[in-house]
Short mmCIF file of C-alpha atoms in Angstrom, two decimals:
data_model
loop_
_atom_site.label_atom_id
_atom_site.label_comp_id
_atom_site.label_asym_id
_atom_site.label_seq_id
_atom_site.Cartn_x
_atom_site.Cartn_y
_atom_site.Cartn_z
CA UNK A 1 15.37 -7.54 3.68
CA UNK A 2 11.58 -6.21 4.60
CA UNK A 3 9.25 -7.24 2.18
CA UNK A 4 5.82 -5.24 2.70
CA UNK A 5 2.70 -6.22 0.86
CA UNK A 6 0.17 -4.04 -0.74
CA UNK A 7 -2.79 -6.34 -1.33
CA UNK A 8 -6.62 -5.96 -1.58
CA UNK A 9 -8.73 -8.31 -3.64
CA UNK A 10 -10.92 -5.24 -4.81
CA UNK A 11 -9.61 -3.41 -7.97
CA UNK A 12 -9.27 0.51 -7.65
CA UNK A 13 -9.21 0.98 -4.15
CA UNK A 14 -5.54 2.74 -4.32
CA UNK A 15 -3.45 -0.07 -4.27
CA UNK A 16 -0.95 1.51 -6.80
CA UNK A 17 -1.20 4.88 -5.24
CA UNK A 18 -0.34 3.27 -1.69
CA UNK A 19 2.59 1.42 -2.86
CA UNK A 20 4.89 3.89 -4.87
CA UNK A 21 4.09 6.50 -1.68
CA UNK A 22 5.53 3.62 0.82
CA UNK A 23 8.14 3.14 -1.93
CA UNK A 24 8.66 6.93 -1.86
CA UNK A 25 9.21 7.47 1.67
CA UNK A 26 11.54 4.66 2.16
CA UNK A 27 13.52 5.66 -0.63
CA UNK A 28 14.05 8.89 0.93
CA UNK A 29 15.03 7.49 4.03
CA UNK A 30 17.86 6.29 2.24
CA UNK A 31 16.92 2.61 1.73
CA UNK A 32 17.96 0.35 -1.33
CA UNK A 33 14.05 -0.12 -2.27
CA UNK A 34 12.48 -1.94 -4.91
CA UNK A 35 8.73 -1.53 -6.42
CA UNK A 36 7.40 -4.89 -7.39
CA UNK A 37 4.26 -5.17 -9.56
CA UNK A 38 2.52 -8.59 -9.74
CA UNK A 39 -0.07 -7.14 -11.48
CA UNK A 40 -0.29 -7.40 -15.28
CA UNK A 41 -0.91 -4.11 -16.05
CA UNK A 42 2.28 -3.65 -14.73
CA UNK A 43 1.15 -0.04 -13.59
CA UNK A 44 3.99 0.36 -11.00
CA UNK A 45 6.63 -0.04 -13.81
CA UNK A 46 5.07 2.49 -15.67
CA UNK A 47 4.89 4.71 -13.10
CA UNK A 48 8.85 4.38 -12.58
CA UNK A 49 8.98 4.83 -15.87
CA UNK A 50 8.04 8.59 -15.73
CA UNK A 51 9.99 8.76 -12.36
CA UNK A 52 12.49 11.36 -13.31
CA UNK A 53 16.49 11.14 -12.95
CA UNK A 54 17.23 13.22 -9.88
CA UNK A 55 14.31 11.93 -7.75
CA UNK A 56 15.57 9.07 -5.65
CA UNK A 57 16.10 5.72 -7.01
CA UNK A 58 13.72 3.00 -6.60
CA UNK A 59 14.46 -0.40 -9.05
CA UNK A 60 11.61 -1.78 -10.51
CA UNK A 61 11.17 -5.90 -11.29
CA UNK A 62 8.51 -7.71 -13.16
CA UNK A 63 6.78 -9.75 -10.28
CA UNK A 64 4.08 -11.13 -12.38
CA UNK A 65 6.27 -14.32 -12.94
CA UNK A 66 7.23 -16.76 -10.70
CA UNK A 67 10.27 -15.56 -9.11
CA UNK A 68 7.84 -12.97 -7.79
CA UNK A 69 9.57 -12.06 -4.34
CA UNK A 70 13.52 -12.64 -5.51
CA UNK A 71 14.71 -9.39 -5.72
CA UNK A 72 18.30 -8.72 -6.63
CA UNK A 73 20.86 -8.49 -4.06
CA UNK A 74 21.76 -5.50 -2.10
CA UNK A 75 17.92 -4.81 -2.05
CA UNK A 76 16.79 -3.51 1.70
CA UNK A 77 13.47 -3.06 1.07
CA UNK A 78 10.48 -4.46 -0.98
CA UNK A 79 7.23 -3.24 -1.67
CA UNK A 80 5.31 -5.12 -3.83
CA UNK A 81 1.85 -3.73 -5.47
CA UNK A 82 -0.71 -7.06 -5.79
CA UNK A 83 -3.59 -7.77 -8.59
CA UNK A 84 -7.11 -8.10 -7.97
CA UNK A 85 -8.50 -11.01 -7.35
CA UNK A 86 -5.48 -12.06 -5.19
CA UNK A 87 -6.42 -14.96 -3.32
CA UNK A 88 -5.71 -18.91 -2.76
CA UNK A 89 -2.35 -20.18 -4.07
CA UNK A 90 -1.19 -16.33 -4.90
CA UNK A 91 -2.32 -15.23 -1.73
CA UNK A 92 -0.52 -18.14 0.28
CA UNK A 93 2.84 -17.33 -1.64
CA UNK A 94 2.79 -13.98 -0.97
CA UNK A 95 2.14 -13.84 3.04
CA UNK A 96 4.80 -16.63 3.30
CA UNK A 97 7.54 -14.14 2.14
CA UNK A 98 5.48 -11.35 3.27
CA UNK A 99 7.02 -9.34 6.82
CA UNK A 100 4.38 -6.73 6.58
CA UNK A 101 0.98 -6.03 4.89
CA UNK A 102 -0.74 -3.32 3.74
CA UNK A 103 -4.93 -3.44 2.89
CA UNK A 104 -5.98 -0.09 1.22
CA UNK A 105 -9.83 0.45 1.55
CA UNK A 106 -12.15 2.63 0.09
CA UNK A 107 -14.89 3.89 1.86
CA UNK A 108 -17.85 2.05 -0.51
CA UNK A 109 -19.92 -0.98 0.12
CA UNK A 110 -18.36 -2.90 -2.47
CA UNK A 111 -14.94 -2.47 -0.88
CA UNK A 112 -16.16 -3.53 2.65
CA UNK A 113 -17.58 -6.38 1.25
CA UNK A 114 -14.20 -7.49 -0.61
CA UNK A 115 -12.13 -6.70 2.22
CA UNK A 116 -14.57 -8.78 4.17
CA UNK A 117 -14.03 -11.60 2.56
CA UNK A 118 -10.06 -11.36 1.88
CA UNK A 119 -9.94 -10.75 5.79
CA UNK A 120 -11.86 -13.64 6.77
CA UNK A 121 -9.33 -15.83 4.07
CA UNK A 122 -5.79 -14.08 6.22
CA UNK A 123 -7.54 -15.08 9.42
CA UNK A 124 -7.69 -19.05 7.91
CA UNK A 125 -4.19 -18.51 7.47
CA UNK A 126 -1.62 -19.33 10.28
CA UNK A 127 1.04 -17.37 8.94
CA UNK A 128 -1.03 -13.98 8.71
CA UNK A 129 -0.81 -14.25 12.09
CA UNK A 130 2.43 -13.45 12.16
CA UNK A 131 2.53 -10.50 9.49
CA UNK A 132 2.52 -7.13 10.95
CA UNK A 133 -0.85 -5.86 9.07
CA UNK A 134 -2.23 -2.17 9.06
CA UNK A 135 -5.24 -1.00 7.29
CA UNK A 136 -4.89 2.81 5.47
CA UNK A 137 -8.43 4.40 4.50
CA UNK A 138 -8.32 5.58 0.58
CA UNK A 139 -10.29 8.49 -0.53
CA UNK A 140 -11.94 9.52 2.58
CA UNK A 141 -13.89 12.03 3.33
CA UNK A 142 -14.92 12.32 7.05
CA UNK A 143 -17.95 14.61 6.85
CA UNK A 144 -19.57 11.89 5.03
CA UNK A 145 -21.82 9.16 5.53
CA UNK A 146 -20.04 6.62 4.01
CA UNK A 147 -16.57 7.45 6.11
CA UNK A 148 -18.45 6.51 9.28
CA UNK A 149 -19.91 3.65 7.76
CA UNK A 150 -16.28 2.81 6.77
CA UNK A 151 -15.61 3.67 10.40
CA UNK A 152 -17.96 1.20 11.85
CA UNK A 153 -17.31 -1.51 9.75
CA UNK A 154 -13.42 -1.35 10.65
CA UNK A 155 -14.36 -1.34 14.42
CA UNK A 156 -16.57 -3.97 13.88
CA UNK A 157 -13.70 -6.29 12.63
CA UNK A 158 -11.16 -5.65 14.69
CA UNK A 159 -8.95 -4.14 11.88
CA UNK A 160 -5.48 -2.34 13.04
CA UNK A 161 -6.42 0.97 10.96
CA UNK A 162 -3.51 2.99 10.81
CA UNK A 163 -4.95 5.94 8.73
CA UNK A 164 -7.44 7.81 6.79
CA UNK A 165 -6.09 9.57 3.69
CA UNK A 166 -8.38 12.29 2.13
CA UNK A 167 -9.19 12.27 -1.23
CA UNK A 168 -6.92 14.61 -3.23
CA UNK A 169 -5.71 15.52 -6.81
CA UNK A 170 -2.61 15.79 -5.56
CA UNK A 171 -1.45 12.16 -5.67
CA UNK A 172 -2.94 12.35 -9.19
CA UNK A 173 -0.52 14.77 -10.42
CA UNK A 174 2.42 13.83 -8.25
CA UNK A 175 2.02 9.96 -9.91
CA UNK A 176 1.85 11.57 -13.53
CA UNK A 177 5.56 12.83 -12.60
CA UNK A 178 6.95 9.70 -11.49
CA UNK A 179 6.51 11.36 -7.87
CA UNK A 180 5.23 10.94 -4.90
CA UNK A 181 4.50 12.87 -1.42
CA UNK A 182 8.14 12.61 -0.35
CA UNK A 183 9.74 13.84 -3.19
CA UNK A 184 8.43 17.44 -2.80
CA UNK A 185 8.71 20.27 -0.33
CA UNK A 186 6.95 19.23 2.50
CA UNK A 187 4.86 22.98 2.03
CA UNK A 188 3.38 21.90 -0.98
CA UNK A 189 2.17 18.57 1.00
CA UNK A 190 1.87 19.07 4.60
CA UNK A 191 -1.52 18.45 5.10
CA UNK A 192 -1.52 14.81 3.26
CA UNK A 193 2.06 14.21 5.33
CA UNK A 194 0.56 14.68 8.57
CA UNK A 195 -1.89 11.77 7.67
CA UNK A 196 0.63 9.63 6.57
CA UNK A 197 2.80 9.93 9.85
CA UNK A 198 1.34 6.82 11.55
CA UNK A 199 2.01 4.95 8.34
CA UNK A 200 5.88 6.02 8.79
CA UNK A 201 6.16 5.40 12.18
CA UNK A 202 4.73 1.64 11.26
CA UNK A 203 7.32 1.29 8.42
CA UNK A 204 9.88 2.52 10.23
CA UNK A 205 9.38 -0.08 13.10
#
């Protein structure tokens, strides 16, 4: 079973929106996934909620209790969506079951400064070394100032970027469905799928 982490520290940088996308695309490559929300607001199960019957399954699980990564069996794949203000003892649970992690950022100085911080606690943490992690850029827009700022402040940490995802409506409408990128013609979504294929190819590996 992969279990792969969605985790920033910083509310609203896209943490939900990352994880039922990853969810999504495994899903439609045929995997037994399930969508774990450790977050109270539960937004994840809410979001399945909506997900309508001939879109393809993905199981949802409370993970805000303490059997937080014990899926069910059968499960091939987990993706679990993270609160804010994950850190310590939470944090140290979750990269000890984690295989993969996923850090969302937004391209604001209150983000970078978060992310800072939560990077600085995975590096203190043996096991992170062992965690495949990949950062995805949320919300960016690359003609601005504050994308290259986001730019420079990646490169200045080292951080294995795998993406920069523009900032749309589309995922906006697509998650008031129950839906995500890879539930609808690729036509109608080409340009956001093309951004996403490094962050297939490092699922998929």
């Amino acid at each position: 079973m992969s279990v792969i982490v969605v985790a920033n520290p910083k509310g609203g940088v896209g943490k939900s929106t990352l994880a039922t996308n990853v969810a999504g695309y495994l899903a439609r490559r045929g995997h037994s996934v399930m969508l774990g929300d450790a977050d109270r607001q539960q937004s994840c199960g809410q979001w399945l909620a909506l997900r309508p019957p001939q879109a393809r399954p993905i199981v949802t699980w409370d993970a805000s209790a303490s059997d937080v990564l014990k899926p069910p069996r059968g499960t091939t794949h987990v993706v679990l969506d993270t609160p804010a203000g994950l850190h310590g003892k939470g944090l140290k649970e979750v990269l000890r079951r984690a295989d993969k992690l996923l850090i969302p950022l937004q391209p604001s100085v209150f983000d970078i400064l978060a992310t800072r911080a939560f990077w600085d606690e995975l590096q203190e943490r043996r096991r992170s070394a062992a965690l495949d992690i990949g950062v995805v850029g949320m919300r960016v827009d690359s003609r601005t100032l504050a994308a290259d700022k986001l730019r420079a402040f990646i490169e200045s940490l080292d951080l294995p970027v795998l993406a920069y995802l523009r900032e749309t409506q589309i995922y906006i409408h697509l998650a008031a469905q129950g839906l995500t990128l890879f539930d609808v013609q690729p036509s109608q979504v080409q340009r956001d799928l093309v951004q996403w294929e490094p962050i297939c190819r490092w699922l998929d590996r």
